PDB file of C-alpha atoms in Angstrom:
ATOM      1  CA  UNK A  29       0.000   0.000   0.000  1.00 51.00           C
ATOM      2  CA  UNK A  30       1.372   3.348  -0.993  1.00 71.00           C
ATOM      3  CA  UNK A  31      -0.783   5.702   1.059  1.00 82.00           C
ATOM      4  CA  UNK A  32      -2.774   5.668   4.279  1.00 87.00           C
ATOM      5  CA  UNK A  33      -5.966   6.477   2.387  1.00 89.00           C
ATOM      6  CA  UNK A  34      -5.584   3.560  -0.018  1.00 85.00           C
ATOM      7  CA  UNK A  35      -6.517   0.813   2.451  1.00 85.00           C
ATOM      8  CA  UNK A  36      -9.835   2.392   3.578  1.00 90.00           C
ATOM      9  CA  UNK A  37     -10.718   3.082  -0.051  1.00 89.00           C
ATOM     10  CA  UNK A  38      -9.922  -0.538  -0.905  1.00 85.00           C
ATOM     11  CA  UNK A  39     -12.295  -1.743   1.829  1.00 91.00           C
ATOM     12  CA  UNK A  40     -14.930   0.752   0.706  1.00 94.00           C
ATOM     13  CA  UNK A  41     -14.703  -0.567  -2.850  1.00 90.00           C
ATOM     14  CA  UNK A  42     -15.048  -4.150  -1.642  1.00 90.00           C
ATOM     15  CA  UNK A  43     -18.018  -3.397   0.578  1.00 95.00           C
ATOM     16  CA  UNK A  44     -19.744  -1.372  -2.145  1.00 94.00           C
ATOM     17  CA  UNK A  45     -19.329  -4.290  -4.561  1.00 93.00           C
ATOM     18  CA  UNK A  46     -20.854  -6.630  -1.977  1.00 95.00           C
ATOM     19  CA  UNK A  47     -23.816  -4.265  -1.571  1.00 96.00           C
ATOM     20  CA  UNK A  48     -24.203  -4.030  -5.360  1.00 95.00           C
ATOM     21  CA  UNK A  49     -24.257  -7.828  -5.714  1.00 96.00           C
ATOM     22  CA  UNK A  50     -26.840  -8.093  -2.944  1.00 96.00           C
ATOM     23  CA  UNK A  51     -29.009  -5.444  -4.611  1.00 96.00           C
ATOM     24  CA  UNK A  52     -28.678  -7.149  -7.992  1.00 96.00           C
ATOM     25  CA  UNK A  53     -29.743 -10.529  -6.591  1.00 95.00           C
ATOM     26  CA  UNK A  54     -32.680  -9.032  -4.712  1.00 95.00           C
ATOM     27  CA  UNK A  55     -33.781  -6.907  -7.675  1.00 94.00           C
ATOM     28  CA  UNK A  56     -33.633  -9.879 -10.023  1.00 93.00           C
ATOM     29  CA  UNK A  57     -35.385 -12.131  -7.509  1.00 93.00           C
ATOM     30  CA  UNK A  58     -38.288  -9.732  -6.909  1.00 90.00           C
ATOM     31  CA  UNK A  59     -39.012  -8.509 -10.438  1.00 89.00           C
ATOM     32  CA  UNK A  60     -37.172 -10.917 -12.770  1.00 90.00           C
ATOM     33  CA  UNK A  61     -37.284  -8.629 -15.805  1.00 92.00           C
ATOM     34  CA  UNK A  62     -34.892  -7.752 -18.590  1.00 93.00           C
ATOM     35  CA  UNK A  63     -33.886  -4.588 -16.728  1.00 94.00           C
ATOM     36  CA  UNK A  64     -32.995  -6.585 -13.624  1.00 95.00           C
ATOM     37  CA  UNK A  65     -30.947  -8.937 -15.785  1.00 95.00           C
ATOM     38  CA  UNK A  66     -29.101  -5.972 -17.338  1.00 96.00           C
ATOM     39  CA  UNK A  67     -28.397  -4.647 -13.848  1.00 96.00           C
ATOM     40  CA  UNK A  68     -27.105  -8.012 -12.623  1.00 96.00           C
ATOM     41  CA  UNK A  69     -24.875  -8.451 -15.671  1.00 97.00           C
ATOM     42  CA  UNK A  70     -23.565  -4.916 -15.209  1.00 96.00           C
ATOM     43  CA  UNK A  71     -22.625  -5.635 -11.600  1.00 96.00           C
ATOM     44  CA  UNK A  72     -20.916  -8.930 -12.407  1.00 96.00           C
ATOM     45  CA  UNK A  73     -19.045  -7.292 -15.280  1.00 96.00           C
ATOM     46  CA  UNK A  74     -17.729  -4.599 -12.973  1.00 95.00           C
ATOM     47  CA  UNK A  75     -16.665  -7.233 -10.452  1.00 95.00           C
ATOM     48  CA  UNK A  76     -14.860  -9.288 -13.100  1.00 96.00           C
ATOM     49  CA  UNK A  77     -13.183  -6.116 -14.368  1.00 95.00           C
ATOM     50  CA  UNK A  78     -12.029  -5.271 -10.844  1.00 93.00           C
ATOM     51  CA  UNK A  79     -10.699  -8.780 -10.220  1.00 93.00           C
ATOM     52  CA  UNK A  80      -8.803  -8.870 -13.502  1.00 95.00           C
ATOM     53  CA  UNK A  81      -7.362  -5.403 -12.845  1.00 92.00           C
ATOM     54  CA  UNK A  82      -6.120  -6.502  -9.420  1.00 89.00           C
ATOM     55  CA  UNK A  83      -4.582  -9.644 -10.869  1.00 92.00           C
ATOM     56  CA  UNK A  84      -2.975  -7.678 -13.687  1.00 93.00           C
ATOM     57  CA  UNK A  85      -1.527  -5.081 -11.317  1.00 89.00           C
ATOM     58  CA  UNK A  86      -0.280  -7.225  -8.458  1.00 87.00           C
ATOM     59  CA  UNK A  87       0.866 -10.234 -10.506  1.00 92.00           C
ATOM     60  CA  UNK A  88       2.221  -8.138 -13.378  1.00 88.00           C
ATOM     61  CA  UNK A  89       0.196 -10.157 -15.886  1.00 90.00           C
ATOM     62  CA  UNK A  90      -0.263  -7.477 -18.526  1.00 90.00           C
ATOM     63  CA  UNK A  91      -2.651  -9.441 -20.748  1.00 92.00           C
ATOM     64  CA  UNK A  92      -5.329  -9.189 -18.070  1.00 94.00           C
ATOM     65  CA  UNK A  93      -5.571  -5.446 -18.674  1.00 95.00           C
ATOM     66  CA  UNK A  94      -7.357  -6.311 -21.935  1.00 96.00           C
ATOM     67  CA  UNK A  95      -9.790  -8.516 -20.019  1.00 96.00           C
ATOM     68  CA  UNK A  96     -10.322  -5.677 -17.547  1.00 96.00           C
ATOM     69  CA  UNK A  97     -11.174  -3.184 -20.302  1.00 97.00           C
ATOM     70  CA  UNK A  98     -13.425  -5.707 -22.075  1.00 97.00           C
ATOM     71  CA  UNK A  99     -15.528  -6.374 -18.981  1.00 97.00           C
ATOM     72  CA  UNK A 100     -15.562  -2.682 -18.112  1.00 96.00           C
ATOM     73  CA  UNK A 101     -16.874  -1.768 -21.589  1.00 97.00           C
ATOM     74  CA  UNK A 102     -19.377  -4.637 -21.460  1.00 97.00           C
ATOM     75  CA  UNK A 103     -20.624  -3.424 -18.075  1.00 97.00           C
ATOM     76  CA  UNK A 104     -21.025   0.098 -19.375  1.00 97.00           C
ATOM     77  CA  UNK A 105     -23.057  -1.302 -22.259  1.00 97.00           C
ATOM     78  CA  UNK A 106     -25.354  -3.112 -19.835  1.00 97.00           C
ATOM     79  CA  UNK A 107     -25.627   0.075 -17.780  1.00 97.00           C
ATOM     80  CA  UNK A 108     -26.729   1.975 -20.885  1.00 97.00           C
ATOM     81  CA  UNK A 109     -29.255  -0.753 -21.731  1.00 96.00           C
ATOM     82  CA  UNK A 110     -30.570  -0.613 -18.174  1.00 96.00           C
ATOM     83  CA  UNK A 111     -30.874   3.181 -18.272  1.00 96.00           C
ATOM     84  CA  UNK A 112     -32.591   3.574 -21.634  1.00 96.00           C
ATOM     85  CA  UNK A 113     -35.179   0.793 -21.243  1.00 94.00           C
ATOM     86  CA  UNK A 114     -38.097   3.081 -20.377  1.00 93.00           C
ATOM     87  CA  UNK A 115     -40.731   0.542 -21.429  1.00 95.00           C
ATOM     88  CA  UNK A 116     -39.251  -1.968 -18.993  1.00 93.00           C
ATOM     89  CA  UNK A 117     -39.277   0.685 -16.283  1.00 93.00           C
ATOM     90  CA  UNK A 118     -42.975   1.325 -16.865  1.00 95.00           C
ATOM     91  CA  UNK A 119     -43.750  -2.413 -16.646  1.00 94.00           C
ATOM     92  CA  UNK A 120     -41.673  -2.734 -13.465  1.00 93.00           C
ATOM     93  CA  UNK A 121     -43.539   0.133 -11.841  1.00 93.00           C
ATOM     94  CA  UNK A 122     -46.836  -1.593 -12.668  1.00 93.00           C
ATOM     95  CA  UNK A 123     -45.491  -4.848 -11.214  1.00 90.00           C
ATOM     96  CA  UNK A 124     -44.351  -3.077  -8.051  1.00 90.00           C
ATOM     97  CA  UNK A 125     -47.794  -1.510  -7.672  1.00 92.00           C
ATOM     98  CA  UNK A 126     -49.397  -4.947  -8.028  1.00 90.00           C
ATOM     99  CA  UNK A 127     -46.995  -6.397  -5.451  1.00 86.00           C
ATOM    100  CA  UNK A 128     -47.758  -3.586  -2.998  1.00 88.00           C
ATOM    101  CA  UNK A 129     -51.501  -4.035  -3.453  1.00 88.00           C
ATOM    102  CA  UNK A 130     -51.279  -7.775  -2.784  1.00 81.00           C
ATOM    103  CA  UNK A 131     -49.883  -7.209   0.708  1.00 75.00           C
TER     104      UNK A 131
END
């Protein structure tokens, strides 16, 4: 570790990824729509990008930087698909309303 701030930021990144995975599983479990699938794939892509970046940096395996950028770009694509799917958002809001009314 090169700085005193790096270790807390490393733990913050790890805990935020754990929260994102939990949210993705819960979101996909409750609604099970295309948007929830895009969100889950986005999260797993970011995690795979982070893992490959750590392996590339600490093990000096330079080919993994390409894997890191591939998964990062793929995750950004899923994020864009998640954000622009307004029809899926409308259907999810209707489903949430139905779920709230059933309780």
